[in-house]
Amino acid sequence: MEKGKKNFVFGVTLFALLIFLPLMYVGVHDFLLRNKISLDLWMQKKTMKEKEFIKLHLERLVQGDDRRKLNDTGFACHRSYHTNHCVSTKPVRIDTRNMTIYVPSDDHRHNETTVWPYPWHGYEIDGVSTVRIIQHNNTTLPPPCDFHHHVPAVVFSSGHIGNTYHEISEIIIPLFLTIKHFQSRVMFVIEDYIPSFISKYNTILTHLSAYKPIKPTTNSAIHCFPALIVGLKYHGILSLNSSDIPGGYGMPEFRHFIFDTFSLKNMNVSEIPQPRMLLLSRRFTRRILNEDEMIAMIKDVGFQVIVVKRFDYHDMKKLSHVINTCNVILGVHGAGLTYGMFLPAGAVVVQIEPLDLEHYAKVIFEDNARAMGMEYLRYKIEEEESSLVKVFGRNSSVITDTGSVYRKHGIMNSRDVFYDQQNVRLDLVRFRETIVKAFSIVTVPRP
């Protein structure tokens, strides 16, 4: 009886399995099929969203007829007095062996354009190579891809470097303007790749792109990208204009980016408990010949003085934190004053203006300091404070009519005289008045 019962249970179980297994197969198969379809749809939606994201942000880099052309053809260039850049919403191929870019086109004509991928065209500069862009149709196929990338390429040159002012004004700020809205989803193709530039600005570059940059000379191949930017947008000398394309970026946004990138803590000068002055000490041109006596005077007024020399500039992260603990920066007109961007809001920029450099001092650093929310003090030297008096004589036209050097001999000779040959010996009694004023600004409570 027990044996018959077992046989009955076994038979029922076997019967149930014979019926259930096909049904289970159909269900699992149907589930997997549906899941595959939903996965494919998800991937398609993700790809479409990424394409829309890229197109939307590329459109921000052109306007007017250029934007209409981009929407109609997938390729357009924006050109202005100082700079130009081109964008493509179509897939492109970059031959890094000769920096030729292939952009698909519906036009039957063979179209080529050359871009100088550096955001300053005010005068000819060395070290920057051009990029050739070829718009091709189906009859002239470009070389096949060696590497496929999934984010837009950003092509620019780092060839004209060695001067912090030029590096920040003409590469770093334009990079921020051009690609910040892509949220790091771009890849740099850096022509005229200079390792020292990459090393110096690595902290900033890695906050603008999540990908390792391509160095054409060591990565010679055909690189394929879903979209392209060649050249960088430029708003002016150390400038960001929120009403200019791509729109929405002014100095406050750039400062927030810099402070976040370097993890700077002091947002406002009120957070610094004592008067601390950072002195940019020059050792070659435009030196302060009586610097030791000047430092003693500044300490006598009440400042703690931190001296920074040029070789300290390359460790950007360390330097940014030192400057951020100061409430005054002092220097003779020169590239180092660019580092005022690390100062907290409400700090003071004190600029010493040598002979004939008043205009450059204003348009480069005074205007920039005010845009950053700083107080600005100028100290314009008198003729007797310039070393050029001993070189050319007190009655020379170089001293009495500084503009004559430019009118007679051109800008490069003028730079040679006033930038490269000039040092200063400050009248410390007169200069003390400027230092006292800076001290009162950072120590007197504001209403």
Tab-separated table of C-alpha atoms in Angstrom:
chain	number	residue	atom	x	y	z
A	1	MET	CA	0.000	0.000	0.000
A	2	GLU	CA	2.829	2.389	0.942
A	3	LYS	CA	4.660	1.520	-2.261
A	4	GLY	CA	1.569	2.243	-4.368
A	5	LYS	CA	1.196	5.614	-2.689
A	6	LYS	CA	4.770	6.528	-3.556
A	7	ASN	CA	4.278	5.480	-7.144
A	8	PHE	CA	1.166	7.644	-7.320
A	9	VAL	CA	2.994	10.734	-5.939
A	10	PHE	CA	5.904	10.162	-8.307
A	11	GLY	CA	3.547	9.877	-11.266
A	12	VAL	CA	1.683	13.057	-10.372
A	13	THR	CA	4.964	14.934	-9.884
A	14	LEU	CA	6.338	13.741	-13.201
A	15	PHE	CA	3.100	14.715	-14.957
A	16	ALA	CA	3.200	18.172	-13.364
A	17	LEU	CA	6.815	18.693	-14.423
A	18	LEU	CA	6.062	17.637	-17.989
A	19	ILE	CA	3.381	20.312	-18.154
A	20	PHE	CA	5.137	23.018	-16.097
A	21	LEU	CA	8.628	22.908	-17.675
A	22	PRO	CA	7.510	23.992	-21.167
A	23	LEU	CA	5.406	26.719	-19.588
A	24	MET	CA	8.361	27.800	-17.453
A	25	TYR	CA	10.606	27.848	-20.551
A	26	VAL	CA	8.111	30.010	-22.410
A	27	GLY	CA	7.851	32.351	-19.423
A	28	VAL	CA	11.588	32.661	-18.866
A	29	HIS	CA	12.218	33.053	-22.584
A	30	ASP	CA	9.513	35.684	-22.780
A	31	PHE	CA	10.922	37.436	-19.706
A	32	LEU	CA	14.465	37.438	-21.099
A	33	LEU	CA	13.229	38.619	-24.470
A	34	ARG	CA	11.252	41.436	-22.899
A	35	ASN	CA	14.218	42.301	-20.708
A	36	LYS	CA	16.509	42.400	-23.750
A	37	ILE	CA	14.077	44.670	-25.553
A	38	SER	CA	13.790	46.969	-22.535
A	39	LEU	CA	17.599	47.007	-22.195
A	40	ASP	CA	17.942	47.896	-25.864
A	41	LEU	CA	15.345	50.633	-25.464
A	42	TRP	CA	17.128	51.926	-22.370
A	43	MET	CA	20.428	52.040	-24.266
A	44	GLN	CA	18.752	53.799	-27.184
A	45	LYS	CA	17.175	56.347	-24.860
A	46	LYS	CA	20.503	56.850	-23.105
A	47	THR	CA	22.247	57.379	-26.447
A	48	MET	CA	19.547	59.795	-27.614
A	49	LYS	CA	19.774	61.761	-24.371
A	50	GLU	CA	23.554	61.940	-24.739
A	51	LYS	CA	23.216	63.181	-28.319
A	52	GLU	CA	20.673	65.784	-27.240
A	53	PHE	CA	22.965	66.813	-24.363
A	54	ILE	CA	25.922	67.253	-26.737
A	55	LYS	CA	23.895	69.135	-29.354
A	56	LEU	CA	22.320	71.451	-26.787
A	57	HIS	CA	25.673	72.472	-25.325
A	58	LEU	CA	27.413	72.808	-28.675
A	59	GLU	CA	24.673	75.205	-29.769
A	60	ARG	CA	25.600	77.476	-26.867
A	61	LEU	CA	28.960	78.154	-28.533
A	62	VAL	CA	27.493	79.790	-31.651
A	63	GLN	CA	24.708	82.256	-32.290
A	64	GLY	CA	22.724	83.928	-35.071
A	65	ASP	CA	23.595	82.703	-38.564
A	66	ASP	CA	26.282	80.407	-37.148
A	67	ARG	CA	23.732	78.591	-35.009
A	68	ARG	CA	21.341	78.273	-37.937
A	69	LYS	CA	24.161	76.824	-40.019
A	70	LEU	CA	25.014	74.367	-37.234
A	71	ASN	CA	21.407	73.202	-37.067
A	72	ASP	CA	21.163	72.916	-40.867
A	73	THR	CA	24.519	71.296	-41.652
A	74	GLY	CA	25.945	70.024	-38.356
A	75	PHE	CA	29.043	72.245	-38.654
A	76	ALA	CA	29.684	75.938	-38.026
A	77	CYS	CA	32.452	78.322	-37.009
A	78	HIS	CA	32.228	81.420	-34.832
A	79	ARG	CA	34.710	84.141	-35.741
A	80	SER	CA	35.487	87.350	-33.881
A	81	TYR	CA	38.295	89.905	-33.750
A	82	HIS	CA	40.602	88.011	-31.397
A	83	THR	CA	39.537	84.403	-31.750
A	84	ASN	CA	37.582	81.792	-33.660
A	85	HIS	CA	36.332	78.305	-32.949
A	86	CYS	CA	34.429	75.636	-34.895
A	87	VAL	CA	31.897	73.070	-33.703
A	88	SER	CA	30.453	69.903	-35.224
A	89	THR	CA	27.416	67.956	-34.034
A	90	LYS	CA	28.282	65.236	-36.553
A	91	PRO	CA	30.764	62.423	-35.877
A	92	VAL	CA	34.317	63.399	-36.799
A	93	ARG	CA	37.654	61.727	-37.362
A	94	ILE	CA	40.891	63.319	-36.200
A	95	ASP	CA	44.139	62.265	-37.802
A	96	THR	CA	46.591	63.205	-35.063
A	97	ARG	CA	49.538	62.414	-37.345
A	98	ASN	CA	49.004	65.717	-39.165
A	99	MET	CA	46.138	67.252	-37.152
A	100	THR	CA	43.619	66.962	-39.962
A	101	ILE	CA	39.960	66.709	-38.979
A	102	TYR	CA	37.357	65.075	-41.216
A	103	VAL	CA	33.761	66.267	-40.874
A	104	PRO	CA	30.962	64.640	-42.955
A	105	SER	CA	29.039	67.006	-45.224
A	106	ASP	CA	26.084	66.854	-47.623
A	107	ASP	CA	27.728	69.489	-49.803
A	108	HIS	CA	29.212	68.103	-53.019
A	109	ARG	CA	31.971	70.687	-52.982
A	110	HIS	CA	35.283	70.077	-51.263
A	111	ASN	CA	35.410	72.489	-48.320
A	112	GLU	CA	38.446	73.137	-46.159
A	113	THR	CA	39.109	75.562	-43.341
A	114	THR	CA	42.128	76.226	-41.166
A	115	VAL	CA	41.785	77.046	-37.483
A	116	TRP	CA	44.442	78.516	-35.215
A	117	PRO	CA	43.393	76.761	-31.985
A	118	TYR	CA	44.589	79.425	-29.576
A	119	PRO	CA	42.183	82.038	-28.151
A	120	TRP	CA	44.246	85.147	-28.834
A	121	HIS	CA	44.702	86.587	-32.307
A	122	GLY	CA	45.681	90.094	-31.294
A	123	TYR	CA	49.263	89.661	-32.523
A	124	GLU	CA	51.375	86.867	-33.961
A	125	ILE	CA	52.771	84.535	-31.322
A	126	ASP	CA	55.147	81.610	-31.551
A	127	GLY	CA	54.526	77.983	-30.699
A	128	VAL	CA	50.966	77.546	-32.021
A	129	SER	CA	50.247	75.166	-34.911
A	130	THR	CA	47.153	75.249	-37.110
A	131	VAL	CA	44.456	72.588	-37.514
A	132	ARG	CA	43.089	71.610	-40.931
A	133	ILE	CA	39.372	70.785	-41.175
A	134	ILE	CA	38.090	68.952	-44.255
A	135	GLN	CA	34.351	68.683	-44.879
A	136	HIS	CA	33.925	65.557	-46.973
A	137	ASN	CA	31.028	63.821	-48.734
A	138	ASN	CA	30.370	60.154	-49.480
A	139	THR	CA	32.607	60.198	-52.542
A	140	THR	CA	35.747	61.025	-50.521
A	141	LEU	CA	35.850	58.717	-47.538
A	142	PRO	CA	38.264	59.577	-44.712
A	143	PRO	CA	40.702	57.036	-43.249
A	144	PRO	CA	39.169	54.354	-40.987
A	145	CYS	CA	39.019	54.748	-37.217
A	146	ASP	CA	41.734	53.324	-34.984
A	147	PHE	CA	40.060	54.429	-31.752
A	148	HIS	CA	36.439	55.223	-30.928
A	149	HIS	CA	35.616	57.722	-28.174
A	150	HIS	CA	32.168	58.456	-26.749
A	151	VAL	CA	32.466	62.103	-25.746
A	152	PRO	CA	33.165	65.236	-27.847
A	153	ALA	CA	36.741	66.181	-28.694
A	154	VAL	CA	38.062	69.596	-27.668
A	155	VAL	CA	41.087	70.596	-29.733
A	156	PHE	CA	43.298	73.443	-28.510
A	157	SER	CA	46.955	74.425	-28.377
A	158	SER	CA	49.123	74.836	-25.292
A	159	GLY	CA	52.039	76.103	-27.374
A	160	HIS	CA	52.290	79.676	-26.079
A	161	ILE	CA	53.089	79.221	-22.408
A	162	GLY	CA	55.637	80.111	-19.752
A	163	ASN	CA	53.774	83.171	-18.523
A	164	THR	CA	51.042	82.688	-15.918
A	165	TYR	CA	48.999	85.642	-17.160
A	166	HIS	CA	48.849	84.276	-20.724
A	167	GLU	CA	48.177	80.740	-19.488
A	168	ILE	CA	45.219	81.785	-17.323
A	169	SER	CA	43.831	84.495	-19.601
A	170	GLU	CA	44.260	82.705	-22.924
A	171	ILE	CA	43.899	79.001	-22.075
A	172	ILE	CA	42.388	78.304	-18.635
A	173	ILE	CA	39.575	80.891	-18.642
A	174	PRO	CA	38.685	80.149	-22.313
A	175	LEU	CA	38.627	76.421	-21.514
A	176	PHE	CA	36.258	77.104	-18.622
A	177	LEU	CA	34.027	79.237	-20.848
A	178	THR	CA	33.979	76.722	-23.684
A	179	ILE	CA	33.355	73.447	-21.884
A	180	LYS	CA	32.271	73.919	-18.263
A	181	HIS	CA	28.649	73.220	-19.213
A	182	PHE	CA	29.644	69.784	-20.583
A	183	GLN	CA	30.149	68.603	-16.974
A	184	SER	CA	33.570	67.013	-17.692
A	185	ARG	CA	32.145	64.877	-20.550
A	186	VAL	CA	34.750	65.950	-23.110
A	187	MET	CA	38.215	64.762	-24.127
A	188	PHE	CA	41.109	67.135	-24.809
A	189	VAL	CA	43.245	66.789	-27.922
A	190	ILE	CA	46.107	69.132	-27.068
A	191	GLU	CA	48.151	70.328	-30.003
A	192	ASP	CA	51.657	71.639	-29.263
A	193	TYR	CA	51.444	69.505	-26.118
A	194	ILE	CA	53.859	70.787	-23.458
A	195	PRO	CA	54.210	68.515	-20.389
A	196	SER	CA	55.085	71.393	-18.034
A	197	PHE	CA	51.752	73.078	-18.821
A	198	ILE	CA	49.835	69.847	-18.196
A	199	SER	CA	51.679	69.306	-14.925
A	200	LYS	CA	51.206	72.871	-13.697
A	201	TYR	CA	47.458	72.987	-14.440
A	202	ASN	CA	46.611	69.326	-13.922
A	203	THR	CA	44.242	70.078	-11.022
A	204	ILE	CA	42.186	72.415	-13.199
A	205	LEU	CA	42.304	70.241	-16.325
A	206	THR	CA	41.069	67.148	-14.476
A	207	HIS	CA	38.114	69.143	-13.138
A	208	LEU	CA	37.158	70.150	-16.693
A	209	SER	CA	37.560	66.729	-18.311
A	210	ALA	CA	37.143	63.262	-16.836
A	211	TYR	CA	39.397	61.757	-19.514
A	212	LYS	CA	43.129	61.600	-20.085
A	213	PRO	CA	44.103	64.122	-22.785
A	214	ILE	CA	45.445	62.979	-26.130
A	215	LYS	CA	48.984	64.031	-27.027
A	216	PRO	CA	49.099	63.868	-30.843
A	217	THR	CA	52.855	63.341	-31.170
A	218	THR	CA	52.807	60.165	-29.061
A	219	ASN	CA	49.322	58.965	-29.984
A	220	SER	CA	49.429	59.192	-33.771
A	221	ALA	CA	46.286	57.516	-35.061
A	222	ILE	CA	42.769	58.128	-36.369
A	223	HIS	CA	40.562	59.021	-33.403
A	224	CYS	CA	36.794	59.081	-33.891
A	225	PHE	CA	34.474	61.262	-31.817
A	226	PRO	CA	30.696	61.865	-31.791
A	227	ALA	CA	31.180	65.656	-31.901
A	228	LEU	CA	33.875	68.324	-31.947
A	229	ILE	CA	35.060	71.719	-30.720
A	230	VAL	CA	38.186	73.232	-32.303
A	231	GLY	CA	39.535	76.366	-30.639
A	232	LEU	CA	38.297	78.085	-27.494
A	233	LYS	CA	35.884	80.909	-26.749
A	234	TYR	CA	37.557	84.118	-25.541
A	235	HIS	CA	35.822	87.042	-23.821
A	236	GLY	CA	38.851	89.301	-23.359
A	237	ILE	CA	41.827	89.854	-21.066
A	238	LEU	CA	41.212	87.866	-17.867
A	239	SER	CA	37.534	88.390	-18.609
A	240	LEU	CA	34.249	86.521	-18.432
A	241	ASN	CA	31.107	88.194	-19.734
A	242	SER	CA	27.917	86.420	-18.685
A	243	SER	CA	25.945	87.940	-21.593
A	244	ASP	CA	28.388	86.674	-24.257
A	245	ILE	CA	28.286	83.125	-25.636
A	246	PRO	CA	28.145	80.495	-24.252
A	247	GLY	CA	26.185	82.624	-21.775
A	248	GLY	CA	25.841	82.624	-18.014
A	249	TYR	CA	29.523	82.627	-17.067
A	250	GLY	CA	30.982	85.637	-15.305
A	251	MET	CA	33.827	86.091	-12.850
A	252	PRO	CA	31.729	84.867	-9.861
A	253	GLU	CA	31.166	81.510	-11.600
A	254	PHE	CA	34.851	81.183	-12.488
A	255	ARG	CA	35.917	82.063	-8.953
A	256	HIS	CA	33.515	79.477	-7.533
A	257	PHE	CA	34.996	76.886	-9.891
A	258	ILE	CA	38.569	77.797	-8.857
A	259	PHE	CA	37.768	77.728	-5.141
A	260	ASP	CA	35.982	74.387	-5.483
A	261	THR	CA	38.768	72.905	-7.637
A	262	PHE	CA	41.507	73.783	-5.150
A	263	SER	CA	39.351	73.289	-2.027
A	264	LEU	CA	40.023	76.839	-0.824
A	265	LYS	CA	38.431	77.631	2.533
A	266	ASN	CA	38.539	81.413	2.955
A	267	MET	CA	35.712	82.825	0.878
A	268	ASN	CA	35.765	86.307	2.414
A	269	VAL	CA	38.552	88.484	3.772
A	270	SER	CA	36.705	88.678	7.114
A	271	GLU	CA	37.691	85.031	7.718
A	272	ILE	CA	41.398	85.928	7.944
A	273	PRO	CA	42.179	86.964	11.544
A	274	GLN	CA	45.307	89.078	10.958
A	275	PRO	CA	46.747	91.356	8.256
A	276	ARG	CA	48.778	89.105	5.931
A	277	MET	CA	50.412	90.431	2.789
A	278	LEU	CA	51.720	88.214	0.004
A	279	LEU	CA	54.659	89.833	-1.815
A	280	LEU	CA	55.449	88.712	-5.356
A	281	SER	CA	59.223	89.028	-5.408
A	282	ARG	CA	60.735	89.436	-8.872
A	283	ARG	CA	64.340	88.428	-9.552
A	284	PHE	CA	64.845	89.371	-13.203
A	285	THR	CA	62.906	92.241	-14.780
A	286	ARG	CA	60.916	94.926	-12.912
A	287	ARG	CA	62.645	94.108	-9.633
A	288	ILE	CA	62.200	96.175	-6.488
A	289	LEU	CA	65.800	97.224	-5.864
A	290	ASN	CA	65.196	98.163	-2.234
A	291	GLU	CA	62.956	95.186	-1.455
A	292	ASP	CA	64.439	94.386	1.968
A	293	GLU	CA	63.895	97.937	3.196
A	294	MET	CA	60.368	97.879	1.761
A	295	ILE	CA	59.542	94.625	3.613
A	296	ALA	CA	60.780	96.140	6.872
A	297	MET	CA	58.510	99.148	6.316
A	298	ILE	CA	55.499	96.938	5.557
A	299	LYS	CA	56.086	94.927	8.735
A	300	ASP	CA	56.383	98.168	10.682
A	301	VAL	CA	52.913	99.164	9.460
A	302	GLY	CA	51.569	95.922	10.927
A	303	PHE	CA	51.520	93.275	8.189
A	304	GLN	CA	52.854	89.768	8.336
A	305	VAL	CA	54.708	89.408	4.999
A	306	ILE	CA	54.845	86.182	2.993
A	307	VAL	CA	57.373	86.365	0.142
A	308	VAL	CA	56.742	84.264	-2.963
A	309	LYS	CA	59.348	83.971	-5.709
A	310	ARG	CA	58.842	82.883	-9.293
A	311	PHE	CA	60.019	79.311	-8.837
A	312	ASP	CA	57.222	78.864	-6.267
A	313	TYR	CA	54.576	79.424	-8.957
A	314	HIS	CA	54.640	75.904	-10.404
A	315	ASP	CA	53.063	74.135	-7.434
A	316	MET	CA	49.667	75.650	-8.094
A	317	LYS	CA	47.796	73.774	-5.379
A	318	LYS	CA	50.240	74.732	-2.634
A	319	LEU	CA	50.447	78.327	-3.852
A	320	SER	CA	46.655	78.683	-4.006
A	321	HIS	CA	46.318	77.733	-0.328
A	322	VAL	CA	49.069	80.150	0.745
A	323	ILE	CA	47.479	83.051	-1.150
A	324	ASN	CA	44.028	82.184	0.151
A	325	THR	CA	45.256	82.853	3.708
A	326	CYS	CA	46.270	86.428	2.797
A	327	ASN	CA	44.175	89.542	2.604
A	328	VAL	CA	46.577	91.646	0.485
A	329	ILE	CA	48.703	90.813	-2.562
A	330	LEU	CA	51.502	93.187	-3.633
A	331	GLY	CA	53.582	93.180	-6.774
A	332	VAL	CA	55.128	95.194	-9.557
A	333	HIS	CA	53.053	94.911	-12.748
A	334	GLY	CA	53.636	91.382	-14.023
A	335	ALA	CA	52.163	87.935	-14.578
A	336	GLY	CA	52.279	86.891	-10.919
A	337	LEU	CA	49.409	89.233	-10.060
A	338	THR	CA	47.153	86.817	-11.940
A	339	TYR	CA	47.256	84.688	-8.798
A	340	GLY	CA	45.008	87.238	-7.146
A	341	MET	CA	42.225	84.871	-8.242
A	342	PHE	CA	43.000	82.788	-5.137
A	343	LEU	CA	42.383	85.689	-2.730
A	344	PRO	CA	39.172	85.778	-0.711
A	345	ALA	CA	36.552	88.334	-1.694
A	346	GLY	CA	37.208	91.793	-0.280
A	347	ALA	CA	40.995	91.394	-0.290
A	348	VAL	CA	43.276	94.141	-1.603
A	349	VAL	CA	45.411	94.072	-4.754
A	350	VAL	CA	48.311	96.560	-4.640
A	351	GLN	CA	49.999	97.043	-8.003
A	352	ILE	CA	53.194	99.025	-8.520
A	353	GLU	CA	53.138	100.647	-11.958
A	354	PRO	CA	56.548	101.258	-13.623
A	355	LEU	CA	56.985	103.943	-16.271
A	356	ASP	CA	54.801	103.561	-19.382
A	357	LEU	CA	52.939	100.529	-18.037
A	358	GLU	CA	49.926	102.342	-16.567
A	359	HIS	CA	47.582	101.312	-19.391
A	360	TYR	CA	48.512	97.617	-19.203
A	361	ALA	CA	48.327	97.720	-15.414
A	362	LYS	CA	44.752	98.948	-15.618
A	363	VAL	CA	43.294	96.792	-18.382
A	364	ILE	CA	44.931	93.592	-17.144
A	365	PHE	CA	44.970	93.640	-13.363
A	366	GLU	CA	42.959	96.608	-12.092
A	367	ASP	CA	39.865	95.704	-14.100
A	368	ASN	CA	40.288	92.035	-13.181
A	369	ALA	CA	40.676	92.794	-9.455
A	370	ARG	CA	37.474	94.812	-9.398
A	371	ALA	CA	35.621	92.087	-11.341
A	372	MET	CA	36.677	89.585	-8.662
A	373	GLY	CA	35.271	91.742	-5.870
A	374	MET	CA	38.650	93.023	-4.658
A	375	GLU	CA	39.759	96.402	-3.444
A	376	TYR	CA	42.417	97.853	-5.740
A	377	LEU	CA	45.255	100.270	-4.947
A	378	ARG	CA	47.764	101.557	-7.495
A	379	TYR	CA	51.184	103.004	-6.852
A	380	LYS	CA	52.408	104.837	-9.936
A	381	ILE	CA	56.133	105.412	-9.658
A	382	GLU	CA	57.730	108.754	-10.399
A	383	GLU	CA	60.575	109.100	-12.884
A	384	GLU	CA	63.277	109.091	-10.209
A	385	GLU	CA	62.038	105.699	-8.965
A	386	SER	CA	62.787	104.034	-12.313
A	387	SER	CA	66.163	102.496	-13.118
A	388	LEU	CA	65.778	103.831	-16.677
A	389	VAL	CA	66.825	107.301	-15.477
A	390	LYS	CA	70.377	106.018	-14.947
A	391	VAL	CA	70.358	104.147	-18.254
A	392	PHE	CA	69.016	106.893	-20.544
A	393	GLY	CA	69.413	110.110	-18.525
A	394	ARG	CA	66.825	112.254	-16.744
A	395	ASN	CA	66.138	114.440	-19.806
A	396	SER	CA	65.889	111.610	-22.326
A	397	SER	CA	62.626	111.335	-24.276
A	398	VAL	CA	62.424	107.747	-22.946
A	399	ILE	CA	61.752	109.341	-19.537
A	400	THR	CA	59.980	112.585	-20.456
A	401	ASP	CA	57.852	111.160	-23.299
A	402	THR	CA	57.563	107.400	-22.786
A	403	GLY	CA	55.137	107.022	-25.705
A	404	SER	CA	57.851	108.160	-28.115
A	405	VAL	CA	59.569	104.768	-27.891
A	406	TYR	CA	56.469	103.043	-29.225
A	407	ARG	CA	55.815	105.676	-31.896
A	408	LYS	CA	59.385	105.577	-33.219
A	409	HIS	CA	60.374	101.959	-32.740
A	410	GLY	CA	57.194	99.866	-32.403
A	411	ILE	CA	55.676	97.730	-29.689
A	412	MET	CA	58.450	95.151	-29.379
A	413	ASN	CA	61.140	97.771	-28.773
A	414	SER	CA	58.842	99.511	-26.335
A	415	ARG	CA	58.378	96.234	-24.451
A	416	ASP	CA	62.126	95.661	-24.448
A	417	VAL	CA	62.700	98.996	-22.738
A	418	PHE	CA	59.834	99.281	-20.257
A	419	TYR	CA	59.169	95.611	-19.495
A	420	ASP	CA	62.595	94.015	-19.827
A	421	GLN	CA	65.093	96.730	-18.865
A	422	GLN	CA	63.222	98.540	-16.111
A	423	ASN	CA	63.535	98.035	-12.338
A	424	VAL	CA	62.213	100.247	-9.545
A	425	ARG	CA	63.627	101.761	-6.370
A	426	LEU	CA	60.610	102.864	-4.357
A	427	ASP	CA	60.265	106.094	-2.438
A	428	LEU	CA	59.355	104.324	0.810
A	429	VAL	CA	57.971	107.452	2.476
A	430	ARG	CA	55.502	107.945	-0.353
A	431	PHE	CA	54.815	104.215	-0.791
A	432	ARG	CA	54.091	103.861	2.934
A	433	GLU	CA	50.881	105.862	2.405
A	434	THR	CA	49.601	103.118	0.041
A	435	ILE	CA	50.514	100.367	2.510
A	436	VAL	CA	48.788	102.176	5.391
A	437	LYS	CA	45.662	102.502	3.263
A	438	ALA	CA	45.745	98.773	2.472
A	439	PHE	CA	46.170	98.039	6.205
A	440	SER	CA	43.146	100.152	7.111
A	441	ILE	CA	41.001	98.417	4.494
A	442	VAL	CA	41.644	94.946	5.922
A	443	THR	CA	41.573	95.889	9.606
A	444	VAL	CA	38.781	98.439	9.955
A	445	PRO	CA	35.406	96.673	10.357
A	446	ARG	CA	33.037	97.327	7.484
A	447	PRO	CA	29.453	98.405	8.046
